[in-house]
Backbone atoms as SQL, in Angstrom:
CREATE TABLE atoms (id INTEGER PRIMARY KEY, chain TEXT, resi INTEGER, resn TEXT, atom TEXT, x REAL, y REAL, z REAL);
INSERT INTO atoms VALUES
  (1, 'A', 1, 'UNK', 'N', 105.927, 139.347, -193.486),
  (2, 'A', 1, 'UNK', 'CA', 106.432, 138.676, -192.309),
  (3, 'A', 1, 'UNK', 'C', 106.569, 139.632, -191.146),
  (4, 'A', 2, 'UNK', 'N', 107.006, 140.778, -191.536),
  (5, 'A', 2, 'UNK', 'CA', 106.612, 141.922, -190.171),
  (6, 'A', 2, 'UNK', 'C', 105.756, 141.710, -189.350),
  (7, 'A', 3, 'UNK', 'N', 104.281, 141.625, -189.540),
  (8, 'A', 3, 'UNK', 'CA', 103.340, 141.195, -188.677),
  (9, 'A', 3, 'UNK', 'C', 103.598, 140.107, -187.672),
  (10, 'A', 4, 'UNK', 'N', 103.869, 139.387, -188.372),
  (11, 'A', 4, 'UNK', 'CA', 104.157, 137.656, -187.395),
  (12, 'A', 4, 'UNK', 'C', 105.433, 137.772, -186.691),
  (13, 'A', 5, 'UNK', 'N', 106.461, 138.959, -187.060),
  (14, 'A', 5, 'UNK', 'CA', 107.446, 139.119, -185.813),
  (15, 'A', 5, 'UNK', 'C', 107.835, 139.707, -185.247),
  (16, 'A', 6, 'UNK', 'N', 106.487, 140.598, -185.288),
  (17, 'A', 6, 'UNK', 'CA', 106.954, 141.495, -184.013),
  (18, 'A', 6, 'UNK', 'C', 104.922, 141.160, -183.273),
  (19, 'A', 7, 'UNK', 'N', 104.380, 140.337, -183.577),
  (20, 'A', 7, 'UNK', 'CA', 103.183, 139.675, -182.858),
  (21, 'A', 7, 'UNK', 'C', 103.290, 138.205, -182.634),
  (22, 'A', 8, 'UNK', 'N', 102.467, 137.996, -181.455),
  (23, 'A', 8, 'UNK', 'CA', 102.430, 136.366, -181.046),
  (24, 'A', 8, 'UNK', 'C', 101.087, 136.037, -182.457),
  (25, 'A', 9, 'UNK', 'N', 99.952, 136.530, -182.905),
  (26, 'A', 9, 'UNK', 'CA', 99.057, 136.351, -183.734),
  (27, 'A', 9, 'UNK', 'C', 99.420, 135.318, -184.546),
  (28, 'A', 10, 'UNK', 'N', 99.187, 134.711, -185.072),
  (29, 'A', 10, 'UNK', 'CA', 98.898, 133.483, -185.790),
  (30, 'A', 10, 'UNK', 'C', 98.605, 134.089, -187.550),
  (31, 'A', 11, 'UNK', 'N', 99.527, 134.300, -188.375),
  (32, 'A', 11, 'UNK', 'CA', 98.807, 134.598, -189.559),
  (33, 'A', 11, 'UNK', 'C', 99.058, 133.558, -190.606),
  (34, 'A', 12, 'UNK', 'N', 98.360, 134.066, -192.052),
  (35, 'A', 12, 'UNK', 'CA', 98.677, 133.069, -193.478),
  (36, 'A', 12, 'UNK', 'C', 98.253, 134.226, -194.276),
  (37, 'A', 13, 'UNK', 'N', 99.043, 133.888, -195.023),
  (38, 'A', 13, 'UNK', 'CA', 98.725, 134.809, -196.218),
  (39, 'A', 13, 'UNK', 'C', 97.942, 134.170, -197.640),
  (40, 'A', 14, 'UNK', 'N', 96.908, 134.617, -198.109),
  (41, 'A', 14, 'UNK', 'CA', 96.382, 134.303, -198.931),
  (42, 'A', 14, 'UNK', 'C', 96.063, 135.003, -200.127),
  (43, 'A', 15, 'UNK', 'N', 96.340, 134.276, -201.095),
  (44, 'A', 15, 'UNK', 'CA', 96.407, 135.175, -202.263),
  (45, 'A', 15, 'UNK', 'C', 95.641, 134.547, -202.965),
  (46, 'A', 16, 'UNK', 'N', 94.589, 135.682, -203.430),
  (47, 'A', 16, 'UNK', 'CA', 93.303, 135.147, -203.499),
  (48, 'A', 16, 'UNK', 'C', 93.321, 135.808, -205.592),
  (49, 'A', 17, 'UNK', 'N', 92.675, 135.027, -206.224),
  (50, 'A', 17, 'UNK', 'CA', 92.779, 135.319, -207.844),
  (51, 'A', 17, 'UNK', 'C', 91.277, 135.606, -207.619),
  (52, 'A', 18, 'UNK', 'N', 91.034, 136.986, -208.453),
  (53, 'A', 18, 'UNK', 'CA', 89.289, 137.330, -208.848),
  (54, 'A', 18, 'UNK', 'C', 89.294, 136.944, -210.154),
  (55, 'A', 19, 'UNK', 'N', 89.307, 135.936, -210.354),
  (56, 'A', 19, 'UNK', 'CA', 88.981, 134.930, -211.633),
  (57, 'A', 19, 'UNK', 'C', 87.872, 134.893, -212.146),
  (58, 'A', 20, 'UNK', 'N', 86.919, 135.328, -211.388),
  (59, 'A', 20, 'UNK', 'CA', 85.477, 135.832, -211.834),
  (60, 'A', 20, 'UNK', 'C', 85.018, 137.331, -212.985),
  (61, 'A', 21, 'UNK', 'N', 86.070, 137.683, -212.645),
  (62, 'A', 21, 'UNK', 'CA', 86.440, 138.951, -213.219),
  (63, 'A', 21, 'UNK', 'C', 86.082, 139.170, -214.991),
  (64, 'A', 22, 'UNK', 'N', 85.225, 140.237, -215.697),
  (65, 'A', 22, 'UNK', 'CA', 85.595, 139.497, -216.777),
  (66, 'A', 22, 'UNK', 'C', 86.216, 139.872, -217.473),
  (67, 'A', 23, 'UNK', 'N', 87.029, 139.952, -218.876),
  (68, 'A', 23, 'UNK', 'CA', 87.762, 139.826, -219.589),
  (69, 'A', 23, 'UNK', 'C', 87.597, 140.967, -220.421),
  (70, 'A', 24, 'UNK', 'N', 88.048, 142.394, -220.601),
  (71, 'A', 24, 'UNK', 'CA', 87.598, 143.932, -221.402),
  (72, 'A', 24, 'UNK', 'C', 89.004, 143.574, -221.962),
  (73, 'A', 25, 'UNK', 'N', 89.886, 143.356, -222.238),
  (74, 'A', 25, 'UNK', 'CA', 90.716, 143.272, -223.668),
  (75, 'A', 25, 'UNK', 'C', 91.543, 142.340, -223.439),
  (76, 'A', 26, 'UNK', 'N', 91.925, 142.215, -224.983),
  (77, 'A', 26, 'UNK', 'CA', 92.912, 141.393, -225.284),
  (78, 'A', 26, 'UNK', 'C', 94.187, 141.841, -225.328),
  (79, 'A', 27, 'UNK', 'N', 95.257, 141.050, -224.438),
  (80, 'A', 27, 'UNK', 'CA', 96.389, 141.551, -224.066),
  (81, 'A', 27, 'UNK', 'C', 97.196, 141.407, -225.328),
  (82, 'A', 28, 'UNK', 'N', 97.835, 142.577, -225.669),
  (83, 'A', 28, 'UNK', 'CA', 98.333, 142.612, -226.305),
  (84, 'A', 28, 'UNK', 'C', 100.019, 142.019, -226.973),
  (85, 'A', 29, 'UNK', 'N', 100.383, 141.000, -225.937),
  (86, 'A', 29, 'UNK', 'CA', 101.704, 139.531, -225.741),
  (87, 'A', 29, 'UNK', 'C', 100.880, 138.551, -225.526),
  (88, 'A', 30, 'UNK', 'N', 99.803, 138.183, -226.053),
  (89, 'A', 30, 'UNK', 'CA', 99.538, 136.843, -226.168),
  (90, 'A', 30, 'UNK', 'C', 99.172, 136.240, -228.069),
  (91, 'A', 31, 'UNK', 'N', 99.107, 135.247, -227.931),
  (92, 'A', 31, 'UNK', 'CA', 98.743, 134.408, -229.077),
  (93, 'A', 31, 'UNK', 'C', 97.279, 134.699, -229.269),
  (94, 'A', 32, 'UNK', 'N', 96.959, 134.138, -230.872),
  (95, 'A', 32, 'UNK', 'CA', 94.872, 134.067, -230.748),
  (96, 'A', 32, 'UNK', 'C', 94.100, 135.463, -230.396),
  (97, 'A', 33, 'UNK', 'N', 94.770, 136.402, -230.970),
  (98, 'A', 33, 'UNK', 'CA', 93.895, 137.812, -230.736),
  (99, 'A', 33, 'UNK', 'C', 92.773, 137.580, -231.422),
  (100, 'A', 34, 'UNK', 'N', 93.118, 137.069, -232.303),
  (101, 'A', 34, 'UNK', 'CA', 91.249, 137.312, -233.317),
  (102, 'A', 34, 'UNK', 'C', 90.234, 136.691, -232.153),
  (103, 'A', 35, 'UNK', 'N', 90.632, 135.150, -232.026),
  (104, 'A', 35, 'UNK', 'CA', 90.058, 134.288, -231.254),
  (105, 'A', 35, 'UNK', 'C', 89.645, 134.956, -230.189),
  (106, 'A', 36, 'UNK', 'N', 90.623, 135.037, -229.569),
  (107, 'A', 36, 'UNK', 'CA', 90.094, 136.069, -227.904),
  (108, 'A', 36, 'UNK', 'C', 89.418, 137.201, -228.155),
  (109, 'A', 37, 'UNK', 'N', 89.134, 137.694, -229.174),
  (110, 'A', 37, 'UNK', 'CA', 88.226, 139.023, -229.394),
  (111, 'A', 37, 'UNK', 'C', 86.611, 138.173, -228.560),
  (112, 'A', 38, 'UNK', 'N', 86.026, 136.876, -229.332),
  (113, 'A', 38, 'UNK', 'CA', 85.200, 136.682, -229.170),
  (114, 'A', 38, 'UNK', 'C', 84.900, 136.560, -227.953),
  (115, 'A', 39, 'UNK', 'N', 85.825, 135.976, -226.749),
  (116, 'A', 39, 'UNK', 'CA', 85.707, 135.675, -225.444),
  (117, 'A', 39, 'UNK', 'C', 85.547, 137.356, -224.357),
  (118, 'A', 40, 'UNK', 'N', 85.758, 138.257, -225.015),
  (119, 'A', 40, 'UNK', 'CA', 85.470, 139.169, -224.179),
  (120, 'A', 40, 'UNK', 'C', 84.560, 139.707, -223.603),
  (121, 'A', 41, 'UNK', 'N', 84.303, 140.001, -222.284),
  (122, 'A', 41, 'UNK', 'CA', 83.079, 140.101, -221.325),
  (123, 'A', 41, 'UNK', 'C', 83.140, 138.564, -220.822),
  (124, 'A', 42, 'UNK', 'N', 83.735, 137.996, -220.790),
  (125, 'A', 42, 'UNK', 'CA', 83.246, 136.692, -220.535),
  (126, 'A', 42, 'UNK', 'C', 84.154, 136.483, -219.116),
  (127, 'A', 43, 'UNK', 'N', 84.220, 135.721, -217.997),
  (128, 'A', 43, 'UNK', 'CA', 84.258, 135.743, -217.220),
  (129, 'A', 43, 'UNK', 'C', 85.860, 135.125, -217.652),
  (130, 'A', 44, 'UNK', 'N', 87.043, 135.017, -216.741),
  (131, 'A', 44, 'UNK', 'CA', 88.137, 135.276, -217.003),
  (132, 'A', 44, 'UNK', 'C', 88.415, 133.221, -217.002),
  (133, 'A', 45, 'UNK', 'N', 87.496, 132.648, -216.040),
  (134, 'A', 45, 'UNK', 'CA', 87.452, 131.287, -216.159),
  (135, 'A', 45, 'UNK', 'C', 86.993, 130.690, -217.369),
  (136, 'A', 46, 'UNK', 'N', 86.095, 131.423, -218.189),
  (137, 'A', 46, 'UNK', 'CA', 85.431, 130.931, -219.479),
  (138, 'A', 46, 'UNK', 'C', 86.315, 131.056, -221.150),
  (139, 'A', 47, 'UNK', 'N', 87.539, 131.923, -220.537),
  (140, 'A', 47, 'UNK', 'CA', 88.348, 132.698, -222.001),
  (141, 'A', 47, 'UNK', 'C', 89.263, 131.519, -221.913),
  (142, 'A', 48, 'UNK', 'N', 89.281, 131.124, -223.126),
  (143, 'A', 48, 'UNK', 'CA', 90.237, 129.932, -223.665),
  (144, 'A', 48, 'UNK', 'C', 91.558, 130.849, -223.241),
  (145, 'A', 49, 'UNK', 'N', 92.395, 129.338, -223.376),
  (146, 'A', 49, 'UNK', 'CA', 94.000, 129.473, -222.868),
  (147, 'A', 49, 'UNK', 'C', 94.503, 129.775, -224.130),
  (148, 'A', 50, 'UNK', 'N', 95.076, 131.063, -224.937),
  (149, 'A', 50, 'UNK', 'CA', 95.850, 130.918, -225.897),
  (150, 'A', 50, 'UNK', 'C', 97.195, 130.090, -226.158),
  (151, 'A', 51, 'UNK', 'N', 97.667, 129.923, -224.547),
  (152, 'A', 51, 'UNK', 'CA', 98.864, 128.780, -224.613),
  (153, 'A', 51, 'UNK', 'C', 98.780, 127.648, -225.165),
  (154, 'A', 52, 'UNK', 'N', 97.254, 127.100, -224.533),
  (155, 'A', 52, 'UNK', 'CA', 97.102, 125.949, -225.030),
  (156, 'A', 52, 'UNK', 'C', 97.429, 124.891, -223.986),
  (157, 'A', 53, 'UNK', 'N', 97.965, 125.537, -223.083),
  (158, 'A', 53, 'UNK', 'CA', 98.137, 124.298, -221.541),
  (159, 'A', 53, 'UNK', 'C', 97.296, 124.931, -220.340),
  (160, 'A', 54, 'UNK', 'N', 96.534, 125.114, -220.896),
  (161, 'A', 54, 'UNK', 'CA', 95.404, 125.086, -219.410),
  (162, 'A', 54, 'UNK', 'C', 94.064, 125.038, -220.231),
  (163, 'A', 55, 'UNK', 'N', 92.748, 124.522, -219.266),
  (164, 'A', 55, 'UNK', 'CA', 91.654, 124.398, -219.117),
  (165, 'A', 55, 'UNK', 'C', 91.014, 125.722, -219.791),
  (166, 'A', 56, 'UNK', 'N', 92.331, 127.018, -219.215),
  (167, 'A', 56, 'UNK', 'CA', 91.494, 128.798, -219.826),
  (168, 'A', 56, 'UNK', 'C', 92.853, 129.524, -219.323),
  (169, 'A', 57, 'UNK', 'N', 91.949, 130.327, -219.830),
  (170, 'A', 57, 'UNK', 'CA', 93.018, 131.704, -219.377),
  (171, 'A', 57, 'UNK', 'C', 93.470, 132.300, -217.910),
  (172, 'A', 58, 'UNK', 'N', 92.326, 131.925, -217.240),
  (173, 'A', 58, 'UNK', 'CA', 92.561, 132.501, -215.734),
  (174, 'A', 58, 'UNK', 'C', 93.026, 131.509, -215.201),
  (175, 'A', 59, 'UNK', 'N', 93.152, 129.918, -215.719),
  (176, 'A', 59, 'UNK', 'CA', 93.921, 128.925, -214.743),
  (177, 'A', 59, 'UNK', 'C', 95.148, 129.134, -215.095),
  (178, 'A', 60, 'UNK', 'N', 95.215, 129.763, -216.078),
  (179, 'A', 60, 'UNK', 'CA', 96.971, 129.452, -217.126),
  (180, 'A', 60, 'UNK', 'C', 97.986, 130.552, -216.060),
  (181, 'A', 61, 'UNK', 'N', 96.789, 132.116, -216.116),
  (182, 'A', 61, 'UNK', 'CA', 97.777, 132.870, -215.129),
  (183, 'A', 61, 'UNK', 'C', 97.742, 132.468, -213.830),
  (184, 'A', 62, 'UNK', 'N', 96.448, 131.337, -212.925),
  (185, 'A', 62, 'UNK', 'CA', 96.724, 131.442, -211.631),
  (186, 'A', 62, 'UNK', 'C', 98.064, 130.435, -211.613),
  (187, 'A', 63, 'UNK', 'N', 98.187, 129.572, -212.669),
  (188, 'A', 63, 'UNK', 'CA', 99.461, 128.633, -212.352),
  (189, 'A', 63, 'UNK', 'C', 100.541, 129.529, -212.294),
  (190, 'A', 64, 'UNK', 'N', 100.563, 130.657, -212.957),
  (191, 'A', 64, 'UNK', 'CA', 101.774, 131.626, -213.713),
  (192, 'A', 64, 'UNK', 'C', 102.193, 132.731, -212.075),
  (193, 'A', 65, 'UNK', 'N', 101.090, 132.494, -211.280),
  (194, 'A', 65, 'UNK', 'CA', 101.043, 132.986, -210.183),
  (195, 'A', 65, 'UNK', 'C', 101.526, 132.641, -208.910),
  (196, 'A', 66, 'UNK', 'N', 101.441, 131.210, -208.910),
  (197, 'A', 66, 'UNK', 'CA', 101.567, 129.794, -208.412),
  (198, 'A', 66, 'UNK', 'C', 103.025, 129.808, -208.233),
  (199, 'A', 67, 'UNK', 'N', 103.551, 129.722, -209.679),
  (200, 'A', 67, 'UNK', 'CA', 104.919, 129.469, -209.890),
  (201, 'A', 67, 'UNK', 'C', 105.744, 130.831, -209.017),
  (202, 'A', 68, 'UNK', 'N', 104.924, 131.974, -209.542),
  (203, 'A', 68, 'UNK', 'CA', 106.195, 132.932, -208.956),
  (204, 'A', 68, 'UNK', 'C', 106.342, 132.839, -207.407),
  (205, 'A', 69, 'UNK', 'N', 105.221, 133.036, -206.501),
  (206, 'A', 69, 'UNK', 'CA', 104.892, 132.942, -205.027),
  (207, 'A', 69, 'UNK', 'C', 105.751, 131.442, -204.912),
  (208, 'A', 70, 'UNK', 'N', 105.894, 130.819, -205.187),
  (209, 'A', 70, 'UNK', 'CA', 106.804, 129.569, -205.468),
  (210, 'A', 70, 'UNK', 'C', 107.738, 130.088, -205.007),
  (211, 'A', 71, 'UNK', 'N', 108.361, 130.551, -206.459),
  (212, 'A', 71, 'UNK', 'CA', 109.944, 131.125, -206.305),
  (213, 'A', 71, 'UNK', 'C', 110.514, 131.583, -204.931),
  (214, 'A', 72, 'UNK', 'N', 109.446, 132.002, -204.183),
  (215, 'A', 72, 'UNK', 'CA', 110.279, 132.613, -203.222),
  (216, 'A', 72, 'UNK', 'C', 110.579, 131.993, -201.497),
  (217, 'A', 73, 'UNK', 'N', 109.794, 130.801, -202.112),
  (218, 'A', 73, 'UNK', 'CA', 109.870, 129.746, -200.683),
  (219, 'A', 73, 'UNK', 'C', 108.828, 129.996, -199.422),
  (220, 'A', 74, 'UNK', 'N', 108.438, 130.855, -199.531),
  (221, 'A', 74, 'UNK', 'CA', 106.874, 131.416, -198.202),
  (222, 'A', 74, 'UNK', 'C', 105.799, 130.472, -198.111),
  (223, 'A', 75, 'UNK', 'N', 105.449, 130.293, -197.812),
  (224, 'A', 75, 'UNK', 'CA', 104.011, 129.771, -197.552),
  (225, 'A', 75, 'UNK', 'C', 103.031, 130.602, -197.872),
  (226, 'A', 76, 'UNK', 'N', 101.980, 129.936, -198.279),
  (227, 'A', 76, 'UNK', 'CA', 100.581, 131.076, -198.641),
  (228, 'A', 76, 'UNK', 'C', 99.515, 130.266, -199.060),
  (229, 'A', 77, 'UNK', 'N', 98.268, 130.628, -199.298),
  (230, 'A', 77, 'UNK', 'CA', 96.987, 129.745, -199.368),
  (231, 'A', 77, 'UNK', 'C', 96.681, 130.274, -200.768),
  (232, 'A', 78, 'UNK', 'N', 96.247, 129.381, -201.974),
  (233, 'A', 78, 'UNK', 'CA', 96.124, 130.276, -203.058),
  (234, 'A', 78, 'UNK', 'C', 94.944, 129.943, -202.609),
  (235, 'A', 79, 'UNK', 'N', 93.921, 131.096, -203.736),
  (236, 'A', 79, 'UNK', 'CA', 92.419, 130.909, -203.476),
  (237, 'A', 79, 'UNK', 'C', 91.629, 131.182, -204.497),
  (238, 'A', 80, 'UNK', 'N', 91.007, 130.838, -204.784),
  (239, 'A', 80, 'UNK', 'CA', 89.827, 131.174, -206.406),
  (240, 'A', 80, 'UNK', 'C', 88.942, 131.695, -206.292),
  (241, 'A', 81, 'UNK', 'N', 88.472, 132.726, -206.752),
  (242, 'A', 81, 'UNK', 'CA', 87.203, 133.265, -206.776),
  (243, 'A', 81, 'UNK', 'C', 86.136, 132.342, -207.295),
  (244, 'A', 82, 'UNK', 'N', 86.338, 131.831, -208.187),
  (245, 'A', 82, 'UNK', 'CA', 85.657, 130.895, -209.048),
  (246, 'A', 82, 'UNK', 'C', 85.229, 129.522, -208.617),
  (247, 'A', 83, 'UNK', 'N', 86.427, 128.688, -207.340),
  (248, 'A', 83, 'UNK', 'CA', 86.537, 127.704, -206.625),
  (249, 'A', 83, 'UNK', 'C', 85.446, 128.388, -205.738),
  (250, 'A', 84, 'UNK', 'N', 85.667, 129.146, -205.076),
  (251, 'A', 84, 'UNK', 'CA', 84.764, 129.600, -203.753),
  (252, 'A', 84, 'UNK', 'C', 83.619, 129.700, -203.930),
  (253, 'A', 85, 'UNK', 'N', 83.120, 130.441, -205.335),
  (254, 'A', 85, 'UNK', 'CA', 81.882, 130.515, -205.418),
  (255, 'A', 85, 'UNK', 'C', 80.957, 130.134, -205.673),
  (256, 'A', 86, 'UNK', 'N', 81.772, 128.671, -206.429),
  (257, 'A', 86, 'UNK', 'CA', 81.193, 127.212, -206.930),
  (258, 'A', 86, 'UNK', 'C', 81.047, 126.040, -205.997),
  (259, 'A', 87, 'UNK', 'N', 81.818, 126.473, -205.171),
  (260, 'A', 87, 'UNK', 'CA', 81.720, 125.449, -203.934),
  (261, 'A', 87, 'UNK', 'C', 81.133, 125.794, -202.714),
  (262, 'A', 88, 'UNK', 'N', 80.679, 127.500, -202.979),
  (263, 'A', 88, 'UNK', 'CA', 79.806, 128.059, -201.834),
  (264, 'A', 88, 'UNK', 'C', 80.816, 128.478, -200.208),
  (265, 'A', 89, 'UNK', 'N', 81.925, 128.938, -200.401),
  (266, 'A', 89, 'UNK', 'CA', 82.263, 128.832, -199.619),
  (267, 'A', 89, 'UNK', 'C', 82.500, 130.550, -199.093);
């Protein structure tokens, strides 16, 4: 917020997920290690959700991301690597 008050400029903050990214290990606090062995190298949108409530793994943390930037009441643009690059943007 510094920027925007001590400038007339117009900003947004965007917090952008490289979800494209791919996947070199398995974290060691999650569920399904064997399982997730197989998904590695694989693009972070393609690795199953060990939770089990998301589509994968990289939607499970962008929600997990979602929520915290939440917490704090700001405004911000989330953004996908994966959305953008599928939609050409």
């Amino acid at each position: 917020r510094a920027f925007e008050l001590l400038s007339d400029i117009p900003t947004k903050l965007i917090c952008f997920s490289d979800d494209m990214d791919g996947f070199r290990k398995v974290p060691g606090n999650v569920p399904m290690q064997e399982e997730l062995r197989a998904d590695l190298n694989l693009p972070l949108t393609k690795v199953r959700d060990p939770f089990g409530t998301h589509a994968g793994f990289a939607q499970h943390n962008n929600a997990r991301l979602c929520e915290f930037l939440d917490s704090f009441g700001f405004e911000y643009e989330f953004a996908s690597a994966t959305e953008y690059y599928t939609s050409g943007k």
